[in-house]
């Protein structure tokens, strides 16, 4: 058994925080007359200049050019940075960075860590001097920095942000494909009837059908012959950002969204590139993932990572329309794409962690033909609105979170679309200024919206006052069990919830991994009760909890296998210590505001990955498979009696759906990460999956707890497999 007591800290530069708290964008020193004077310089101007370039290359994609931070990546300047780091020394900062960044694989030169530290100090008002910053320099940060940005004499020669800030990221290297306009012959428009009942060989939406089953009725590849699978073709994808793609396939054409906001179309049987369109921006914002696409009539739809929605002509790749979901300047982003229901393109929103006076997160719908916005549903309730009294004393400007970063599902008969809403920000109530008894609607909830106008039909809040980043944003799987019209969903707490999807009535639950955050769950209402020390949490005091923010379950979607009536669920087993940090209650502040340390889950014997099969009729476990490597793909099940799944250790496997036994395995170039799909082209069945890098806790926590698993840090790829031709 691996050690359960050795806590492991992880990097803050790419999103996981131990000691940094999230918060406001830095303010120029001239903006306040009360800013204290910085102390003697401990770094040189040359170091800060070099550090600016190193920061841009290694840090800015997550922490932004202004050091303001985003999502899990905390700010590296301003009030909240100084609150956490002011009493610590420059040596603490340098040591922490050099031990933990880039996340999972610290690999920069010593000079780079020193120079980046010098740039961070400069941005926080520390004055340059003649002394060279060294690994042994141990000046208290508050004695030399103010948290207010110092004036920069001249704009960097490499190009800056217009006021002396760091250069904006130039983005990833160009695609290895060729930008071209295509002309797909004999294209067949995708109808509403096709979306309601997808052709067996097509994959037309997130998780294949409106019910979000991640199941295919194809059976040419089956448990008897899957051991013969071989590579049909592969394709190199953009390297930057989190590669977690789900290709679409229609009538033998594959559509693939790349990081860096690029769409491609291929002959799905041969891998021949038919068209490509780089709509930009190429710079990565947030995770940069393109988790799913949508297709309807003659258009393919992609949400970009700067908060836009783009419709492409499915035949040629030309842009049909391009509209903002949110103002790109506001810091919002997207990682998951839309679903289509009744001619409406329904899209979520990500990057909702900062305090904003006017903007907040929402789910919105657009006319599929024109891009005109038709409605939006705000996921954060403000004063005077329904649910606005559930935030305690938190002012409207400081009500953050409520991201919708996983695509929803849809019931055409009820005409309801179901979406998960993520947690409140900051993560812990003591940081956000309320209590666990303040529900903070509509966070940590499933909402059912009427497709016609976006109005709320019902909501279920799975964890009122969610307090530990154990959010419930993930897939909503719709299953009929006799007369019951059920919805199954599972979040980071690892609790599988069963709900009546017509009314929102709670029907049952099932624990899938070890958890110690809830003392009990009400069997009649499904409302959990936190244990006492979580309810009484105090600022800057550690709590030990299971699961960790990696989540018992995360974005790796479960599959429903109708022939065996099983849900097959990818799970992770890790725990953490978490500590709340103080945050400034002002516009531009916010973020996650918590530090974390991770350790292995008790009873797991060091096995981080778990795949679990649950009978939906009685919520009983049918089988489970545990392994050291974390599962990093969705589960895909088929009528051939197979479950496909991929992991951190580069293995892509086919398992027997009835037993979980391995039937076939192929080791790919890097971690297998994304959403496997299966389809037909030229009359043959294929299976496709992506391998790649990037992502938050689900990728970085396993890398930290299992350092012996060493997938390459590059190699974003698409693989397509087939049976031998006979």
XYZ file of C-alpha atoms in Angstrom:
726
model
C 0.000 0.000 0.000
C 1.211 3.475 -0.808
C 1.572 6.000 1.988
C -1.676 7.618 3.125
C -0.071 10.149 5.413
C 2.477 11.899 3.225
C 0.673 14.985 2.001
C 1.713 16.237 -1.418
C 1.546 19.855 -2.507
C 0.930 20.834 -6.106
C 1.543 23.781 -8.383
C -0.200 27.127 -8.366
C 1.035 28.351 -11.716
C -1.265 26.112 -13.789
C -4.227 26.003 -11.524
C -3.752 23.941 -8.332
C -3.186 26.056 -5.264
C -1.407 25.301 -2.043
C -0.779 28.722 -0.617
C -1.850 31.348 -3.116
C -5.369 32.743 -2.884
C -7.312 34.075 -5.835
C -8.290 37.693 -6.124
C -8.291 41.030 -7.802
C -6.397 42.332 -10.771
C -3.498 44.563 -9.700
C -4.047 48.294 -9.540
C -1.472 50.876 -10.671
C 0.382 52.566 -7.832
C -0.905 55.941 -8.984
C -4.478 54.836 -8.273
C -4.087 55.145 -4.526
C -2.350 57.747 -2.447
C -2.272 55.477 0.558
C -0.104 52.776 -0.963
C 2.878 52.179 1.271
C 6.386 52.581 -0.075
C 8.290 49.534 -1.239
C 11.508 48.626 0.545
C 15.038 48.166 -0.818
C 15.433 46.298 -4.095
C 16.406 42.616 -3.965
C 16.360 42.009 -7.734
C 17.673 43.752 -10.824
C 15.801 45.320 -13.704
C 17.443 42.824 -16.049
C 16.029 39.919 -14.014
C 12.502 41.368 -14.093
C 12.711 41.975 -17.852
C 13.847 38.411 -18.464
C 11.190 37.206 -16.033
C 8.481 38.981 -18.006
C 9.381 36.946 -21.089
C 9.584 33.709 -19.076
C 6.236 34.447 -17.433
C 4.597 35.054 -20.812
C 5.922 31.769 -22.145
C 5.114 29.617 -19.115
C 2.483 31.256 -16.914
C 0.358 33.849 -18.725
C -1.993 31.388 -20.424
C -3.397 30.431 -17.003
C -2.687 33.488 -14.869
C -3.324 36.017 -17.651
C -0.913 38.686 -18.888
C -2.046 40.992 -16.067
C -1.280 38.390 -13.342
C -4.965 38.589 -12.373
C -5.512 34.823 -12.514
C -8.559 32.915 -13.731
C -10.457 29.769 -12.781
C -8.226 27.675 -10.485
C -5.153 29.768 -11.331
C -4.851 32.408 -8.583
C -3.635 35.982 -9.014
C 0.050 36.658 -8.652
C -0.451 40.334 -7.827
C -2.753 42.531 -5.793
C -4.469 42.494 -2.420
C -5.222 38.783 -2.207
C -1.718 37.802 -3.288
C -0.247 39.999 -0.563
C -2.704 38.669 2.029
C -1.355 35.171 1.493
C 2.286 35.864 0.648
C 3.072 39.149 2.383
C 4.332 37.497 5.578
C 6.389 34.948 3.677
C 9.772 35.495 2.095
C 11.127 35.700 -1.415
C 12.892 32.395 -0.757
C 9.543 30.772 0.081
C 8.136 32.002 -3.225
C 11.148 30.878 -5.263
C 11.310 27.476 -3.564
C 7.596 26.916 -4.017
C 7.663 27.770 -7.702
C 10.765 25.720 -8.454
C 9.301 22.700 -6.644
C 5.870 22.765 -8.230
C 5.767 24.406 -11.649
C 5.025 23.749 -14.393
C 2.436 21.571 -12.638
C 3.323 17.910 -12.376
C 6.719 18.399 -14.041
C 8.848 21.253 -12.668
C 11.256 21.755 -15.531
C 12.383 25.367 -15.831
C 15.955 26.476 -15.324
C 16.918 27.964 -11.955
C 17.422 31.341 -13.633
C 13.857 31.235 -14.999
C 12.380 30.713 -11.539
C 14.447 33.601 -10.182
C 13.521 35.881 -13.069
C 9.796 35.086 -12.890
C 9.928 35.778 -9.155
C 11.605 39.115 -9.870
C 8.881 39.994 -12.373
C 6.141 39.086 -9.870
C 7.815 41.255 -7.250
C 8.088 44.143 -9.715
C 4.425 43.816 -10.650
C 3.577 44.033 -6.944
C 5.416 47.314 -6.503
C 8.840 46.096 -5.379
C 11.603 48.422 -6.568
C 14.520 47.063 -8.588
C 18.005 47.576 -7.222
C 21.585 46.491 -7.740
C 21.286 43.281 -5.729
C 20.725 40.132 -7.803
C 17.853 37.929 -6.610
C 19.265 34.552 -5.586
C 17.832 31.245 -4.396
C 18.958 32.164 -0.881
C 17.459 35.687 -0.809
C 14.940 35.680 2.039
C 13.376 39.130 2.254
C 9.835 39.268 3.676
C 7.653 40.079 0.677
C 5.600 42.689 2.542
C 8.814 44.573 3.370
C 9.657 45.149 -0.298
C 6.316 44.999 -2.143
C 3.025 46.864 -1.748
C 0.691 44.773 -3.858
C 0.184 47.858 -6.025
C 1.788 47.849 -9.420
C 4.921 49.949 -9.801
C 5.309 52.222 -12.805
C 7.245 50.560 -15.629
C 9.512 53.012 -17.473
C 9.072 51.628 -20.966
C 7.047 49.113 -22.828
C 8.837 45.823 -23.388
C 10.516 45.603 -26.767
C 8.766 42.320 -27.467
C 5.360 44.017 -27.319
C 3.189 44.578 -24.293
C -0.354 45.033 -23.168
C -0.338 48.740 -23.924
C 0.590 49.993 -20.463
C 3.866 48.290 -19.739
C 2.395 44.875 -18.928
C 3.736 41.577 -20.188
C 3.401 40.712 -23.869
C 0.219 38.918 -24.728
C 0.659 35.209 -25.473
C 1.342 34.561 -29.141
C -0.506 31.253 -29.020
C 0.448 27.732 -29.989
C 2.422 26.724 -33.032
C 0.463 26.525 -36.294
C -1.572 23.413 -37.000
C 0.194 20.580 -38.743
C -2.724 20.484 -41.144
C -3.255 22.975 -43.956
C -5.777 25.804 -43.842
C -8.160 25.194 -46.699
C -11.747 25.532 -47.812
C -13.465 22.310 -48.775
C -16.505 21.268 -50.744
C -18.013 18.118 -49.264
C -20.108 16.449 -51.946
C -23.425 14.771 -51.232
C -23.741 16.343 -47.798
C -26.969 15.312 -46.034
C -28.469 17.993 -43.738
C -28.986 16.942 -40.115
C -32.662 17.123 -39.183
C -34.497 17.317 -35.868
C -35.606 13.719 -36.445
C -31.953 12.640 -36.796
C -31.042 14.348 -33.545
C -33.962 12.678 -31.778
C -33.087 9.238 -33.196
C -29.474 9.327 -34.428
C -28.540 7.034 -37.332
C -26.659 4.047 -35.809
C -23.384 4.911 -37.517
C -23.404 8.628 -36.657
C -22.246 10.538 -33.563
C -24.148 13.829 -33.763
C -23.872 15.434 -30.328
C -22.270 15.363 -26.906
C -22.471 11.778 -25.596
C -24.212 10.729 -28.874
C -27.912 11.137 -27.966
C -30.156 13.616 -26.186
C -30.278 11.237 -23.212
C -26.462 11.500 -22.770
C -25.905 7.737 -22.820
C -22.421 7.626 -24.417
C -23.660 4.366 -25.935
C -23.597 3.100 -29.517
C -25.923 0.452 -31.030
C -23.085 -0.717 -33.316
C -21.903 -4.300 -32.804
C -19.534 -5.122 -35.669
C -16.754 -4.711 -33.100
C -17.728 -6.968 -30.215
C -16.328 -8.898 -27.282
C -15.475 -11.798 -29.604
C -13.300 -9.881 -32.081
C -12.218 -6.688 -30.317
C -8.801 -8.235 -29.639
C -8.109 -7.817 -33.373
C -8.493 -4.009 -33.352
C -5.705 -2.174 -35.156
C -4.871 1.421 -35.999
C -6.673 2.693 -39.097
C -5.290 6.256 -39.081
C -4.149 9.032 -36.762
C -3.848 12.798 -36.814
C -1.608 15.249 -34.935
C -3.612 17.954 -33.166
C -2.709 21.398 -31.810
C -0.341 21.078 -28.852
C -1.401 23.922 -26.562
C -4.275 23.668 -24.097
C -6.179 20.717 -22.629
C -6.912 18.104 -25.286
C -10.247 16.571 -24.235
C -12.033 16.347 -27.565
C -15.156 14.507 -28.717
C -15.314 14.256 -32.533
C -18.651 14.384 -34.362
C -19.354 12.009 -37.240
C -22.105 12.394 -39.795
C -22.524 10.352 -42.955
C -18.850 9.347 -43.064
C -17.476 12.846 -42.300
C -15.671 13.561 -39.035
C -15.639 17.051 -37.490
C -12.911 17.717 -34.925
C -12.435 20.738 -32.677
C -8.831 21.535 -31.758
C -7.435 23.667 -28.974
C -6.590 27.121 -30.259
C -10.117 27.381 -31.704
C -9.624 25.448 -34.920
C -12.213 23.253 -36.655
C -11.339 20.458 -39.071
C -13.312 18.055 -41.260
C -12.012 14.643 -42.372
C -13.002 11.654 -44.397
C -13.762 9.483 -41.356
C -12.621 6.272 -43.052
C -9.252 7.467 -44.361
C -8.256 10.525 -42.310
C -8.003 12.750 -45.382
C -8.344 16.413 -44.374
C -11.290 17.963 -46.205
C -11.288 21.469 -44.739
C -9.847 23.449 -41.854
C -10.698 26.796 -40.314
C -8.680 28.583 -37.628
C -11.170 31.075 -36.230
C -8.933 32.060 -33.302
C -7.808 33.312 -31.001
C -4.892 30.901 -31.023
C -3.872 31.957 -27.498
C -5.211 29.614 -24.838
C -7.599 31.017 -22.241
C -8.702 28.892 -19.325
C -8.088 25.214 -20.001
C -8.445 25.720 -23.735
C -10.425 22.502 -24.106
C -12.987 21.905 -26.867
C -14.961 19.109 -25.210
C -17.811 18.831 -27.674
C -19.303 20.215 -30.881
C -22.844 20.321 -32.254
C -24.275 19.844 -35.750
C -27.630 20.820 -37.238
C -28.853 21.129 -40.810
C -25.873 22.445 -42.790
C -23.836 23.884 -39.883
C -21.343 22.712 -37.290
C -21.097 24.703 -34.051
C -18.134 25.321 -31.745
C -17.777 27.406 -28.578
C -14.428 29.221 -28.477
C -12.277 29.738 -25.414
C -12.827 33.504 -25.500
C -16.579 33.159 -24.977
C -17.871 33.109 -28.584
C -20.133 30.741 -30.498
C -19.170 30.039 -34.119
C -21.250 28.323 -36.807
C -19.362 26.781 -39.737
C -20.769 25.691 -43.069
C -20.505 21.907 -42.719
C -19.689 21.519 -46.424
C -16.960 24.141 -46.841
C -15.744 25.189 -43.397
C -16.597 28.834 -44.024
C -17.940 30.796 -41.052
C -21.711 31.228 -41.309
C -21.979 33.376 -38.179
C -19.859 34.284 -35.157
C -21.473 35.788 -32.042
C -20.302 36.518 -28.480
C -21.855 34.434 -25.718
C -20.288 36.960 -23.363
C -18.049 39.969 -23.869
C -14.575 38.502 -24.554
C -13.064 41.361 -22.540
C -14.949 40.226 -19.431
C -12.782 37.143 -18.870
C -15.482 34.557 -19.551
C -14.511 31.471 -21.497
C -15.842 28.098 -22.663
C -14.517 24.560 -22.536
C -17.641 22.620 -23.509
C -19.773 23.238 -26.536
C -23.511 23.459 -27.165
C -26.419 21.118 -27.693
C -29.158 21.696 -30.287
C -32.832 21.451 -29.363
C -35.707 22.604 -31.570
C -33.440 24.787 -33.670
C -31.893 26.431 -30.637
C -28.170 26.302 -29.926
C -27.958 26.063 -26.130
C -24.607 26.976 -24.584
C -23.126 27.284 -21.087
C -20.439 29.646 -19.818
C -17.169 29.239 -17.911
C -14.756 31.610 -16.167
C -17.335 32.830 -13.657
C -15.032 32.919 -10.653
C -14.289 36.658 -10.485
C -16.425 39.330 -8.793
C -18.223 41.403 -11.429
C -20.708 44.202 -10.773
C -22.701 43.722 -13.979
C -21.884 40.324 -15.461
C -22.572 36.856 -14.105
C -22.804 33.353 -15.497
C -25.754 32.051 -17.480
C -27.036 29.412 -19.869
C -28.186 30.912 -23.164
C -29.850 29.890 -26.434
C -29.321 31.117 -30.011
C -31.162 30.761 -33.286
C -29.311 27.999 -35.150
C -29.678 29.772 -38.480
C -28.763 33.356 -37.536
C -26.989 33.269 -34.164
C -29.496 35.659 -32.600
C -29.739 35.219 -28.827
C -33.208 33.958 -27.873
C -32.974 33.660 -24.084
C -30.668 33.281 -21.139
C -31.001 31.864 -17.634
C -28.802 33.393 -14.920
C -27.162 30.739 -12.755
C -26.373 33.125 -9.870
C -29.377 34.633 -8.086
C -29.089 38.278 -7.052
C -31.035 40.505 -4.690
C -34.726 40.739 -5.535
C -34.707 37.619 -7.733
C -36.004 34.157 -6.916
C -33.271 32.561 -4.808
C -31.582 35.905 -4.217
C -32.084 35.563 -0.454
C -30.063 32.319 -0.281
C -26.620 33.986 -0.274
C -26.733 35.384 3.247
C -25.042 38.760 3.549
C -22.917 38.380 0.415
C -23.366 41.489 -1.773
C -24.346 40.995 -5.400
C -20.919 42.008 -6.691
C -19.296 39.182 -4.699
C -21.693 36.425 -5.782
C -19.537 34.393 -8.139
C -19.324 30.912 -9.606
C -22.232 29.026 -11.137
C -20.244 27.955 -14.213
C -21.886 25.571 -16.693
C -18.843 23.923 -18.227
C -20.359 20.580 -19.260
C -22.980 20.385 -22.024
C -26.504 19.515 -20.918
C -28.995 16.887 -22.087
C -32.557 17.116 -23.419
C -35.886 15.310 -23.220
C -37.793 16.014 -26.476
C -41.067 14.711 -25.054
C -40.998 16.933 -21.968
C -39.226 19.698 -23.942
C -36.870 20.229 -21.017
C -33.100 20.653 -21.126
C -31.063 19.625 -18.075
C -27.837 21.335 -17.009
C -25.491 21.025 -14.078
C -24.345 24.216 -12.358
C -20.966 24.342 -10.648
C -20.058 25.536 -7.187
C -20.054 29.023 -5.683
C -16.792 30.981 -5.659
C -14.754 31.327 -3.545
C -14.906 27.633 -2.762
C -15.427 27.876 1.005
C -18.232 29.814 2.731
C -15.918 31.486 5.254
C -13.992 32.971 2.296
C -17.090 34.107 0.448
C -18.660 35.684 3.525
C -21.558 33.350 4.280
C -22.273 29.967 5.896
C -22.935 26.396 4.829
C -26.560 27.085 5.755
C -26.728 29.682 2.956
C -27.699 27.624 -0.080
C -26.257 30.064 -2.665
C -28.627 29.261 -5.523
C -28.346 28.033 -8.204
C -24.896 26.611 -7.524
C -24.271 22.860 -7.052
C -27.621 22.173 -8.727
C -29.342 20.456 -11.604
C -31.745 22.794 -13.389
C -34.497 21.830 -15.838
C -35.178 24.641 -18.309
C -37.997 24.988 -20.830
C -36.422 25.062 -24.282
C -38.992 27.517 -25.593
C -38.000 30.439 -23.369
C -35.315 29.291 -20.906
C -37.634 29.544 -17.917
C -36.986 27.322 -14.927
C -39.233 24.260 -14.660
C -37.523 22.940 -11.528
C -34.189 22.749 -9.782
C -32.546 20.349 -7.350
C -29.652 21.579 -5.264
C -27.583 18.506 -4.519
C -25.307 20.206 -1.956
C -26.765 23.408 -0.442
C -23.974 25.768 0.594
C -21.350 23.640 -1.196
C -18.076 24.256 0.615
C -15.178 22.187 -0.778
C -15.160 22.482 -4.604
C -17.136 19.254 -4.834
C -19.365 20.565 -7.581
C -22.242 18.926 -9.458
C -21.870 20.319 -12.968
C -21.537 17.012 -14.799
C -23.601 14.959 -17.271
C -27.320 14.327 -16.769
C -28.192 10.829 -18.006
C -31.866 10.227 -18.816
C -33.167 6.680 -18.350
C -36.686 5.250 -18.285
C -37.195 2.462 -15.729
C -40.680 1.118 -16.251
C -43.011 4.098 -15.826
C -40.299 6.151 -14.121
C -38.671 8.953 -16.101
C -35.361 9.201 -14.293
C -32.299 11.435 -14.383
C -28.967 10.179 -13.034
C -26.095 12.503 -12.205
C -22.916 12.298 -10.164
C -20.548 14.999 -8.962
C -17.188 15.334 -7.276
C -18.515 14.061 -3.940
C -18.975 10.712 -5.669
C -22.667 10.463 -4.827
C -24.839 9.112 -7.658
C -28.193 10.931 -7.532
C -31.455 9.574 -8.951
C -34.145 12.191 -9.729
C -37.540 12.240 -11.436
C -36.755 14.291 -14.528
C -40.350 15.499 -14.953
C -40.726 16.968 -11.468
C -37.244 17.074 -9.898
C -38.368 14.785 -7.074
C -35.521 13.016 -5.267
C -35.676 9.230 -5.756
C -32.435 7.834 -4.331
C -28.662 7.954 -4.087
C -25.595 5.704 -4.065
C -22.074 6.287 -2.714
C -19.458 5.277 -5.284
C -16.192 6.181 -3.499
C -15.211 6.776 0.104
C -16.431 10.144 1.419
C -16.236 11.734 4.850
C -17.647 15.215 4.222
C -21.305 14.368 4.886
C -22.453 13.010 8.227
C -25.663 11.848 6.603
C -27.932 12.230 3.581
C -31.652 12.517 4.258
C -33.176 9.365 2.683
C -36.474 11.118 1.953
C -35.282 14.474 0.574
C -31.705 13.678 -0.479
C -30.256 16.657 1.407
C -26.755 16.056 2.806
C -25.509 17.351 6.155
C -21.876 18.392 6.481
C -19.845 17.215 9.432
C -19.460 19.764 12.240
C -15.945 21.063 11.542
C -16.860 21.860 7.931
C -19.918 23.787 9.131
C -17.746 25.635 11.660
C -14.816 26.208 9.278
C -12.414 28.998 10.178
C -10.147 31.151 8.056
C -6.619 29.793 7.579
C -7.372 26.454 9.285
C -6.936 23.153 7.436
C -9.733 20.618 6.956
C -9.075 17.002 5.949
C -11.675 15.699 3.502
C -12.412 12.915 1.008
C -12.802 13.070 -1.956
C -10.439 15.813 -3.092
C -11.136 18.489 -5.677
C -9.989 15.966 -8.288
C -13.465 14.637 -7.632
C -14.831 11.194 -7.073
C -16.278 11.929 -10.520
C -15.342 14.708 -12.909
C -15.752 15.577 -16.615
C -15.036 11.997 -17.737
C -18.633 11.091 -18.562
C -20.362 7.880 -17.528
C -22.099 5.604 -20.028
C -25.504 3.957 -19.874
C -25.594 0.466 -21.428
C -29.271 -0.356 -22.160
C -28.853 -4.118 -22.799
C -27.547 -4.654 -19.251
C -29.251 -1.629 -17.648
C -25.903 -0.486 -16.248
C -24.320 2.876 -15.661
C -20.548 2.546 -16.114
C -18.873 5.402 -14.237
C -15.235 6.599 -14.352
C -14.186 7.570 -10.818
C -11.089 8.817 -8.984
C -9.881 8.127 -5.453
C -7.923 10.855 -3.680
C -8.288 13.046 -0.601
C -7.006 16.429 0.483
C -6.389 18.983 3.126
C -7.998 22.309 2.206
C -7.611 25.720 3.808
C -9.779 28.828 3.224
C -8.064 32.134 2.447
C -9.239 35.688 2.940
C -10.411 37.476 -0.183
C -11.076 41.166 -0.862
C -14.762 41.901 -1.497
C -14.389 44.192 -4.478
C -14.881 43.989 -8.213
C -12.177 41.960 -9.955
C -11.427 39.922 -6.844
C -12.787 36.453 -6.098
C -11.424 33.200 -7.456
C -11.085 29.915 -5.594
C -9.305 31.328 -2.512
C -8.219 28.029 -1.004
C -5.026 26.049 -0.628
C -4.847 22.282 -1.007
C -2.621 19.313 -0.166
C -3.433 15.888 -1.567
C -3.083 12.318 -0.345
C -4.308 8.852 -1.270
C -7.820 7.760 -0.371
C -8.047 5.365 2.587
C -8.922 1.847 1.481
C -7.825 2.431 -2.111
C -4.460 0.655 -1.758
C -3.005 3.437 -3.877
C -5.428 2.879 -6.749
C -6.506 6.276 -8.031
C -8.571 5.034 -10.981
C -11.872 3.240 -10.497
C -14.481 2.107 -13.025
C -17.801 1.142 -11.490
C -20.907 -0.500 -12.969
C -24.258 0.221 -11.262
C -27.607 -1.448 -12.029
C -30.046 1.429 -12.547
C -33.037 -0.622 -11.457
C -31.818 -1.125 -7.885
C -28.666 1.079 -7.597
C -26.552 -1.983 -6.748
C -22.932 -2.431 -7.765
C -22.452 -5.005 -10.539
C -18.660 -4.860 -10.836
C -15.742 -2.488 -10.370
C -12.191 -2.258 -11.634
C -9.482 -0.333 -9.774
C -5.993 0.585 -10.946
C -3.130 2.908 -10.066
C -3.529 5.116 -13.152
C -6.424 7.559 -13.227
C -9.046 7.125 -15.943
C -8.934 10.224 -18.154
C -11.606 9.498 -20.749
C -15.342 9.179 -20.706
C -16.692 5.635 -20.798
C -18.097 4.451 -24.145
C -20.268 1.338 -24.222
C -21.624 -0.478 -27.275
C -24.134 -3.112 -28.328
C -21.099 -5.324 -28.951
C -20.807 -5.805 -25.190
C -17.762 -3.569 -24.810
C -16.738 -0.593 -22.674
C -13.897 1.566 -24.005
C -11.840 3.615 -21.519
C -8.425 5.352 -21.467
C -6.026 6.347 -18.707
C -3.059 8.437 -17.571
C -0.646 5.559 -18.243
C -1.359 5.782 -22.001
C -3.568 2.675 -22.094
C -6.710 2.592 -24.217
C -8.692 -0.502 -23.334
C -11.813 -2.437 -24.251
C -13.502 -4.162 -21.314
C -16.268 -6.736 -21.106
C -19.377 -4.768 -20.165
C -20.652 -7.604 -17.968
C -17.504 -8.240 -15.938
C -15.011 -5.413 -16.442
C -12.394 -7.880 -17.715
C -9.854 -6.482 -20.197
C -10.435 -7.753 -23.745
C -7.981 -5.530 -25.659
C -5.473 -2.777 -24.932
C -3.299 -0.417 -26.937
C -0.670 1.900 -25.437
C -0.760 5.299 -27.124
C 1.790 8.094 -27.352
C 0.698 9.989 -24.240
C -2.139 9.980 -21.706
C -5.443 8.912 -23.255
C -7.718 11.844 -22.548
C -11.065 12.812 -24.038
C -14.341 11.261 -25.152
C -14.125 8.030 -27.201
C -16.651 7.663 -30.015
C -17.575 4.899 -32.437
C -19.115 5.249 -35.906
C -19.389 3.761 -39.373
C -17.741 4.961 -42.577
C -17.639 3.103 -45.903
C -19.768 0.436 -44.266
C -17.250 -0.355 -41.504
C -17.210 0.369 -37.767
C -14.396 2.507 -36.309
C -13.472 3.654 -32.785
C -11.801 7.024 -32.219
C -10.151 8.567 -29.164
C -7.811 11.450 -28.425
C -4.591 11.432 -26.421
C -3.221 14.596 -24.930
C -2.284 16.871 -22.098
C -3.577 19.724 -20.023
C -6.461 20.110 -17.637
C -7.029 20.791 -13.976
C -7.293 18.537 -10.935
C -8.303 15.299 -12.732
C -4.977 15.392 -14.586
C -2.650 17.027 -12.067
C -3.637 15.326 -8.817
C -2.963 11.797 -10.194
C 0.342 13.002 -11.633
C 1.267 14.244 -8.163
C 0.142 11.143 -6.247
C 1.556 8.676 -8.796
C 4.807 10.308 -9.982
C 6.061 6.997 -11.320
C 3.524 7.292 -14.165
C 5.265 9.560 -16.654
C 3.328 10.251 -19.853
C 5.052 12.605 -22.303
C 4.155 16.257 -21.859
C 3.327 16.704 -25.545
C 1.708 14.666 -28.289
C -1.938 15.741 -28.671
C -3.289 13.171 -31.140
C -6.421 11.625 -32.588
C -6.392 7.823 -33.051
C -8.892 5.840 -35.124
C -9.087 2.025 -34.850
C -10.751 -0.651 -36.984
C -10.911 -4.426 -37.412
C -8.687 -5.978 -40.093
C -10.256 -6.093 -43.535
C -11.228 -9.630 -44.539
